[in-house]
Coordinates of C-alpha atoms in Angstrom, one line a residue:
X1 CA 0.0 0.0 0.0
X2 CA 1.0 3.6 -0.5
X3 CA 1.5 4.7 3.1
X4 CA 1.6 8.3 4.2
X5 CA 5.2 7.8 5.4
X6 CA 6.2 6.9 1.9
X7 CA 4.5 9.9 0.4
X8 CA 6.2 12.2 2.9
X9 CA 9.5 10.8 2.0
X10 CA 9.2 11.7 -1.6
X11 CA 10.7 15.1 -1.8
X12 CA 12.1 16.5 -5.0
X13 CA 12.0 19.4 -7.4
X14 CA 9.1 17.9 -9.4
X15 CA 8.3 19.1 -12.9
X16 CA 5.3 21.4 -13.5
X17 CA 2.1 19.7 -14.3
X18 CA -1.6 20.1 -15.0
X19 CA -3.7 17.8 -13.0
X20 CA -7.3 16.7 -13.4
X21 CA -9.1 14.2 -11.2
X22 CA -12.2 12.2 -12.2
X23 CA -14.3 10.2 -9.8
X24 CA -14.8 6.9 -11.6
X25 CA -16.4 5.0 -8.7
X26 CA -17.0 5.1 -4.9
X27 CA -13.3 4.2 -4.2
X28 CA -11.8 4.9 -7.7
X29 CA -10.1 8.0 -9.0
X30 CA -8.6 8.7 -12.4
X31 CA -5.7 11.2 -12.5
X32 CA -4.8 12.8 -15.8
X33 CA -1.4 14.4 -15.6
X34 CA 0.0 16.7 -18.3
X35 CA 3.6 17.7 -18.2
X36 CA 4.7 20.7 -20.3
X37 CA 7.3 20.4 -23.2
X38 CA 10.0 22.3 -21.3
X39 CA 10.0 19.7 -18.5
X40 CA 9.8 16.8 -20.9
X41 CA 12.8 18.2 -22.8
X42 CA 14.7 18.8 -19.6
X43 CA 14.1 15.1 -18.7
X44 CA 15.5 14.0 -22.1
X45 CA 18.5 16.3 -21.6
X46 CA 19.3 14.7 -18.2
X47 CA 18.8 11.1 -19.6
X48 CA 21.0 11.7 -22.7
X49 CA 23.6 13.3 -20.5
X50 CA 23.6 10.3 -18.3
X51 CA 23.8 7.9 -21.2
X52 CA 26.6 10.0 -22.8
X53 CA 28.8 9.5 -19.7
X54 CA 28.9 5.7 -20.0
X55 CA 28.2 5.0 -23.7
X56 CA 30.6 2.9 -25.6
X57 CA 30.2 3.9 -29.3
X58 CA 32.6 2.8 -32.0
X59 CA 34.7 5.7 -33.2
X60 CA 34.4 7.7 -30.0
X61 CA 36.1 7.7 -26.7
X62 CA 33.9 6.9 -23.7
X63 CA 31.9 10.0 -22.8
X64 CA 32.9 11.9 -25.9
X65 CA 30.2 11.0 -28.4
X66 CA 28.1 14.0 -29.5
X67 CA 24.4 14.4 -28.5
X68 CA 23.2 13.6 -32.0
X69 CA 25.0 10.2 -32.0
X70 CA 23.8 9.4 -28.5
X71 CA 20.2 10.1 -29.6
X72 CA 20.7 7.9 -32.6
X73 CA 21.8 4.9 -30.6
X74 CA 19.7 5.4 -27.4
X75 CA 16.5 7.1 -28.6
X76 CA 14.1 4.3 -27.8
X77 CA 15.8 3.4 -24.5
X78 CA 15.8 7.1 -23.5
X79 CA 12.0 7.4 -24.1
X80 CA 11.4 4.5 -21.7
X81 CA 13.8 6.1 -19.1
X82 CA 12.1 9.5 -19.4
X83 CA 8.7 7.9 -19.0
X84 CA 9.7 6.3 -15.8
X85 CA 11.4 9.4 -14.5
X86 CA 8.4 11.7 -15.3
X87 CA 5.9 9.4 -13.7
X88 CA 8.1 9.0 -10.6
X89 CA 8.5 12.7 -10.2
X90 CA 4.8 13.6 -10.7
X91 CA 2.5 10.8 -9.7
X92 CA 3.1 10.8 -6.0
X93 CA 3.2 14.6 -5.9
X94 CA -0.3 14.5 -7.6
X95 CA -1.6 12.0 -5.0
X96 CA -0.2 14.1 -2.2
X97 CA -1.7 17.3 -3.6
X98 CA -5.1 15.7 -3.8
X99 CA -4.7 14.2 -0.3
X100 CA -5.7 10.7 -1.6
X101 CA -5.3 7.8 0.8
X102 CA -4.3 5.3 -1.9
X103 CA -4.6 1.6 -1.3
X104 CA -2.6 -0.7 -3.5
X105 CA -0.5 0.3 -6.5
X106 CA -1.6 2.8 -9.1
X107 CA -2.5 1.4 -12.5
X108 CA -0.8 3.4 -15.3
X109 CA -2.0 4.1 -18.8
X110 CA 0.9 6.1 -20.3
X111 CA -0.5 6.1 -23.8
X112 CA 2.3 7.1 -26.1
X113 CA 5.8 7.4 -24.6
X114 CA 7.3 10.8 -24.2
X115 CA 8.8 12.6 -27.2
X116 CA 11.2 15.5 -27.3
X117 CA 9.5 18.8 -28.1
X118 CA 6.0 17.6 -27.1
X119 CA 3.7 17.7 -24.1
X120 CA 3.5 14.4 -22.3
X121 CA 0.1 13.2 -20.9
X122 CA -0.6 10.0 -19.0
X123 CA -3.4 8.6 -16.9
X124 CA -3.2 6.8 -13.6
X125 CA -6.1 5.0 -11.9
X126 CA -6.0 4.6 -8.2
X127 CA -8.2 3.2 -5.5
X128 CA -8.6 5.0 -2.3
X129 CA -9.5 4.1 1.3
X130 CA -13.3 4.1 1.4
X131 CA -15.1 6.5 3.6
X132 CA -16.5 4.5 6.5
X133 CA -19.4 5.6 8.6
X134 CA -19.8 3.3 11.6
X135 CA -23.5 2.6 12.0
X136 CA -23.6 -0.3 14.4
X137 CA -20.9 -2.0 16.4
X138 CA -22.4 -2.5 19.9
X139 CA -24.9 -5.2 20.6
X140 CA -24.6 -7.0 17.3
X141 CA -27.3 -9.6 17.2
X142 CA -25.8 -13.1 16.7
X143 CA -27.2 -16.6 17.1
X144 CA -25.0 -18.5 19.5
X145 CA -23.2 -21.2 17.5
X146 CA -23.8 -24.8 18.7
X147 CA -21.4 -27.6 17.5
X148 CA -23.2 -30.7 16.2
X149 CA -22.6 -33.9 18.2
X150 CA -20.2 -36.2 16.4
X151 CA -21.7 -39.3 14.8
X152 CA -19.0 -41.4 16.6
X153 CA -17.5 -40.7 20.0
X154 CA -14.2 -39.0 19.2
X155 CA -12.5 -40.9 22.1
X156 CA -13.6 -44.3 20.9
X157 CA -12.6 -43.3 17.4
X158 CA -9.2 -42.3 18.5
X159 CA -8.7 -45.4 20.5
X160 CA -9.7 -47.6 17.5
X161 CA -7.2 -45.6 15.4
X162 CA -4.5 -46.3 17.9
X163 CA -5.4 -50.0 18.0
X164 CA -5.1 -50.1 14.2
X165 CA -1.7 -48.4 14.3
X166 CA -0.4 -50.9 16.9
X167 CA -2.0 -54.0 15.3
X168 CA 0.1 -57.1 14.5
X169 CA 0.1 -58.2 10.9
X170 CA -0.2 -62.0 10.7
X171 CA -0.6 -64.5 7.9
X172 CA -4.1 -66.0 7.5
X173 CA -4.7 -69.7 7.7
X174 CA -4.5 -71.7 4.5
X175 CA -7.7 -71.7 2.5
X176 CA -8.9 -68.3 4.0
X177 CA -11.1 -66.4 1.6
X178 CA -10.1 -62.7 1.1
X179 CA -12.4 -60.1 2.6
X180 CA -12.5 -56.5 3.6
X181 CA -10.0 -55.8 6.3
X182 CA -7.4 -58.3 4.9
X183 CA -4.1 -57.3 3.4
X184 CA -3.7 -58.9 0.0
X185 CA -0.2 -59.5 -1.5
X186 CA -0.6 -59.8 -5.2
X187 CA 0.8 -59.2 -8.7
X188 CA -1.3 -57.1 -11.0
X189 CA -1.1 -55.7 -14.5
X190 CA -3.5 -53.2 -16.2
X191 CA -4.4 -53.0 -19.9
X192 CA -6.1 -50.3 -22.1
X193 CA -7.6 -51.7 -25.3
X194 CA -5.5 -54.8 -24.8
X195 CA -2.2 -53.0 -24.4
X196 CA -0.3 -52.6 -21.1
X197 CA 0.0 -49.0 -19.9
X198 CA 2.7 -47.2 -17.9
X199 CA 2.4 -47.5 -14.1
X200 CA -0.2 -50.2 -14.4
X201 CA 2.0 -53.2 -13.3
X202 CA 3.3 -54.3 -9.9
X203 CA 4.6 -57.4 -8.2
X204 CA 4.1 -58.4 -4.6
X205 CA 2.0 -55.3 -4.1
X206 CA 0.2 -55.0 -0.7
X207 CA -3.4 -53.8 -0.9
X208 CA -5.5 -53.0 2.1
X209 CA -8.9 -54.4 1.0
X210 CA -11.7 -52.0 1.8
X211 CA -9.4 -49.1 2.7
X212 CA -10.4 -47.2 -0.5
X213 CA -6.8 -46.3 -1.4
X214 CA -7.0 -47.6 -5.0
X215 CA -9.1 -47.0 -8.1
X216 CA -12.8 -47.3 -7.2
X217 CA -13.9 -50.9 -7.7
X218 CA -10.4 -52.4 -7.7
X219 CA -10.5 -53.5 -4.0
X220 CA -14.1 -54.8 -4.4
X221 CA -12.8 -57.3 -7.1
X222 CA -10.2 -58.7 -4.7
X223 CA -12.9 -60.0 -2.3
X224 CA -13.5 -63.8 -2.4
X225 CA -10.1 -64.9 -3.6
X226 CA -7.9 -67.7 -2.1
X227 CA -4.1 -67.6 -2.2
X228 CA -3.1 -68.8 -5.6
X229 CA -6.2 -67.6 -7.4
X230 CA -6.1 -65.4 -10.5
X231 CA -8.8 -63.0 -11.6
X232 CA -9.5 -60.6 -14.5
X233 CA -11.9 -57.6 -14.1
X234 CA -12.7 -54.1 -15.5
X235 CA -12.6 -50.8 -13.6
X236 CA -12.9 -47.2 -14.7
X237 CA -10.5 -44.5 -13.8
X238 CA -12.2 -41.5 -12.2
X239 CA -12.3 -38.2 -14.1
X240 CA -10.1 -36.5 -11.5
X241 CA -7.4 -39.2 -11.7
X242 CA -3.9 -37.4 -11.5
X243 CA -2.6 -39.2 -14.7
X244 CA -4.5 -37.4 -17.4
X245 CA -4.0 -40.1 -20.0
X246 CA -6.0 -42.5 -17.8
X247 CA -8.9 -40.2 -16.7
X248 CA -12.3 -41.7 -17.5
X249 CA -10.7 -44.7 -19.2
X250 CA -11.9 -48.3 -18.7
X251 CA -9.1 -50.6 -17.9
X252 CA -8.8 -54.4 -17.6
X253 CA -6.7 -55.7 -14.7
X254 CA -5.3 -59.2 -14.2
X255 CA -4.3 -60.1 -10.7
X256 CA -2.8 -63.1 -8.9
X257 CA -3.1 -63.5 -5.1
X258 CA 0.2 -64.6 -3.5
X259 CA -0.6 -64.0 0.1
X260 CA -3.3 -62.9 2.6
X261 CA -2.6 -61.2 5.9
X262 CA -4.8 -60.1 8.8
X263 CA -4.6 -57.6 11.5
X264 CA -4.7 -58.6 15.2
X265 CA -5.7 -55.6 17.3
X266 CA -4.4 -55.3 20.8
X267 CA -6.8 -55.5 23.7
X268 CA -8.2 -52.2 24.9
X269 CA -7.0 -52.4 28.5
X270 CA -4.6 -50.8 31.0
X271 CA -1.6 -52.4 29.3
X272 CA -2.6 -50.8 26.0
X273 CA -2.9 -47.4 27.7
X274 CA 0.6 -47.8 29.1
X275 CA 2.0 -48.7 25.6
X276 CA 0.5 -45.7 23.8
X277 CA 0.4 -43.0 26.5
X278 CA 2.1 -41.8 29.8
X279 CA -0.9 -43.1 31.8
X280 CA -1.1 -46.1 34.0
X281 CA -4.7 -47.0 33.3
X282 CA -7.1 -46.8 30.5
X283 CA -9.5 -44.7 32.6
X284 CA -6.8 -42.0 33.1
X285 CA -6.0 -42.0 29.4
X286 CA -9.7 -41.6 28.5
X287 CA -10.0 -38.7 31.0
X288 CA -7.1 -36.9 29.4
X289 CA -8.6 -37.3 26.0
X290 CA -11.9 -36.1 27.2
X291 CA -10.3 -32.9 28.5
X292 CA -8.6 -32.3 25.2
X293 CA -11.9 -32.9 23.3
X294 CA -13.8 -30.5 25.6
X295 CA -11.1 -27.9 25.2
X296 CA -11.1 -28.3 21.4
X297 CA -14.9 -28.0 21.2
X298 CA -14.7 -24.8 23.4
X299 CA -12.1 -23.4 21.0
X300 CA -14.2 -24.3 18.0
X301 CA -17.3 -22.6 19.5
X302 CA -15.3 -19.5 20.4
X303 CA -14.0 -19.3 16.8
X304 CA -17.4 -19.8 15.3
X305 CA -18.8 -17.1 17.6
X306 CA -16.0 -14.7 16.5
X307 CA -16.8 -15.4 12.9
X308 CA -20.5 -14.9 13.4
X309 CA -19.8 -11.5 15.1
X310 CA -17.5 -10.4 12.3
X311 CA -20.2 -11.4 9.7
X312 CA -22.7 -9.3 11.7
X313 CA -20.3 -6.4 11.9
X314 CA -19.6 -6.4 8.2
X315 CA -23.3 -6.7 7.3
X316 CA -24.3 -3.8 9.7
X317 CA -21.6 -1.5 8.3
X318 CA -21.5 -1.8 4.5
X319 CA -19.1 0.1 2.3
X320 CA -17.4 -0.5 -1.0
X321 CA -14.1 -2.5 -0.8
X322 CA -11.6 -1.5 -3.5
X323 CA -11.9 -4.1 -6.3
X324 CA -8.2 -4.3 -7.1
X325 CA -7.4 -4.9 -3.4
X326 CA -9.8 -7.8 -3.5
X327 CA -8.1 -9.2 -6.6
X328 CA -4.6 -8.8 -5.2
X329 CA -5.5 -10.5 -1.9
X330 CA -7.3 -13.3 -3.7
X331 CA -4.4 -13.8 -6.1
X332 CA -1.9 -14.0 -3.1
X333 CA -4.1 -16.6 -1.3
X334 CA -4.4 -18.8 -4.4
X335 CA -0.6 -18.5 -5.1
X336 CA 0.1 -19.7 -1.5
X337 CA -2.3 -22.6 -2.0
X338 CA -0.7 -23.6 -5.3
X339 CA 2.8 -23.6 -3.8
X340 CA 1.7 -26.4 -1.5
X341 CA 1.5 -28.7 -4.6
X342 CA 5.1 -27.8 -5.6
X343 CA 4.2 -27.4 -9.3
X344 CA 3.2 -31.1 -9.5
X345 CA -0.4 -30.6 -10.7
X346 CA -1.3 -31.1 -14.3
X347 CA -1.9 -27.8 -16.1
X348 CA -5.6 -28.5 -16.8
X349 CA -6.3 -29.6 -13.2
X350 CA -4.4 -26.6 -11.8
X351 CA -6.6 -24.2 -14.0
X352 CA -9.8 -25.9 -12.8
X353 CA -8.7 -25.6 -9.1
X354 CA -7.8 -22.0 -9.5
X355 CA -11.1 -21.3 -11.1
X356 CA -12.9 -23.0 -8.3
X357 CA -10.9 -21.3 -5.6
X358 CA -11.4 -17.9 -7.2
X359 CA -15.2 -18.3 -7.1
X360 CA -15.4 -19.9 -3.6
X361 CA -12.8 -17.7 -1.8
X362 CA -13.8 -14.3 -3.2
X363 CA -16.6 -13.6 -0.6
X364 CA -14.3 -14.6 2.3
X365 CA -11.5 -12.3 0.9
X366 CA -13.9 -9.4 0.6
X367 CA -15.1 -10.0 4.2
X368 CA -11.6 -10.2 5.6
X369 CA -10.7 -6.9 3.8
X370 CA -13.9 -5.3 5.1
X371 CA -12.9 -6.2 8.7
X372 CA -9.3 -5.0 8.1
X373 CA -10.6 -1.6 7.0
X374 CA -13.2 -1.4 9.8
X375 CA -10.7 -2.3 12.6
X376 CA -8.8 1.1 12.7
X377 CA -12.1 3.0 12.7
X378 CA -13.5 1.0 15.6
X379 CA -10.2 1.1 17.5
X380 CA -10.2 4.9 17.1
X381 CA -13.8 5.2 18.3
X382 CA -13.2 2.9 21.3
X383 CA -9.7 4.3 22.0
X384 CA -8.0 0.9 21.6
X385 CA -4.3 0.7 21.1
X386 CA -1.5 -1.9 21.0
X387 CA 1.4 -1.3 23.3
X388 CA 5.0 -2.0 22.5
X389 CA 5.0 -4.6 25.3
X390 CA 2.1 -6.5 23.6
X391 CA 4.0 -6.5 20.3
X392 CA 7.1 -7.8 22.0
X393 CA 5.2 -10.5 23.7
X394 CA 3.7 -11.7 20.4
X395 CA 7.2 -11.6 18.8
X396 CA 8.4 -13.8 21.7
X397 CA 5.7 -16.3 20.8
X398 CA 6.7 -16.3 17.2
X399 CA 10.4 -16.7 18.2
X400 CA 9.5 -19.7 20.4
X401 CA 7.5 -21.3 17.6
X402 CA 10.3 -20.9 15.1
X403 CA 13.0 -21.9 17.6
X404 CA 14.9 -18.6 17.0
X405 CA 16.3 -16.0 19.4
X406 CA 13.9 -13.2 20.2
X407 CA 16.4 -10.5 19.2
X408 CA 16.8 -12.1 15.8
X409 CA 13.0 -12.2 15.2
X410 CA 12.6 -8.7 16.5
X411 CA 15.3 -7.4 14.1
X412 CA 13.9 -9.3 11.1
X413 CA 10.3 -8.1 11.8
X414 CA 11.4 -4.5 11.7
X415 CA 13.4 -4.9 8.5
X416 CA 10.7 -6.7 6.5
X417 CA 7.8 -4.8 7.9
X418 CA 6.3 -7.8 9.7
X419 CA 6.0 -5.8 12.9
X420 CA 3.2 -3.7 11.3
X421 CA 1.4 -6.9 10.5
X422 CA 1.9 -8.1 14.0
X423 CA 0.5 -4.9 15.5
X424 CA -2.4 -5.0 13.0
X425 CA -3.2 -8.5 14.0
X426 CA -3.2 -7.7 17.7
X427 CA -5.4 -4.7 17.2
X428 CA -7.9 -6.8 15.2
X429 CA -8.0 -9.3 18.1
X430 CA -8.7 -6.5 20.6
X431 CA -11.5 -5.1 18.5
X432 CA -13.1 -8.4 17.8
X433 CA -12.9 -9.5 21.5
X434 CA -14.7 -6.2 22.4
X435 CA -17.4 -6.8 19.8
X436 CA -17.9 -10.3 21.0
X437 CA -18.2 -9.2 24.6
X438 CA -20.8 -6.6 23.6
X439 CA -22.8 -8.8 21.2
X440 CA -26.4 -9.8 21.9
X441 CA -26.6 -13.5 21.7
X442 CA -29.6 -15.7 21.2
X443 CA -30.2 -19.4 20.9
X444 CA -32.3 -19.3 17.8

């Protein structure tokens, strides 16, 4: 963003200019800036003089080529340099003169590049901080969130998961028929139109029948086999299968079962609790898990209440959010999400995911930006501030999480501007906590 500090730091002998401002939307302004010929020519003189000092032109000593030769060799490059210089020397001055609180970066439309002996005119579109009139912040009406009861007791589910993880894998008795829950050791080979395909063959592969980790239908066709049996069957690759050459294709697989194993789960008793935890009894282990479940649900309810209050705040205090700011934040969020895939997604699948995210995430991004713009206004009204001690305490938490010395994190945060984000986050927490404490809650 173009902060006031940055504008104040831009001090120079700027060229003369004629400025007109057009209001193109609630938070959009179009600046038309016209720079007279004398200042355009002065900029060309400065640029050509600069080029002349370092130019290496055949037949002339360094710095001794005449202006006419410099112009011949560097005319196009000079026009680009002059454009950049004139914009740099006038745009921020124009923004400052109009007292515009600009958010994001200006969008330039330079038209034709500057020419010697001519007036230069360019247009810059900017988005400004919206005017916010706080209408309702206290007593926001919110339905108290209630978490649904889980279909399966989370403690029982976790204990079953632990038993699965600590199960012994044993060979089945001779003649056992394969069923869901068995581990099948088999060879398989897949064919498309009678021809083997890449990645469709394996030997001594171990398949967990019923776990759903293979192509839909594959594991179902492994049920009912006895060691030594062979079977041939057809399955269809799903449309979202990672290998594009296989998506939606029907394949024939030939399998041969070499081995069949079963899991033997440990008894759910005090000995098991000792093996998987620091507790002496199963009852103590259950009690600890119950505490964690209760704390987790309390945190989820608190988070949902916070979100509900923020939704109510944004709905009660509408204002236009700068569109470019939304696009920028949305783009940043999608880029971070794509980085998690490390560039491994097929191009078509990546495009589809980006399209889906763009549509699904836009409302949340707009809401988050609305909150970010509302927070300073509410903080000012409620006289809320963040102290240096609070910032330092949060930096200490970050240092502990990253395993770095506090002094190092503190120094880095000041250098990369993270300290402003930390302060902003703390202020947002204070504001939202106040709104939650003052909200009017109902159960329906």
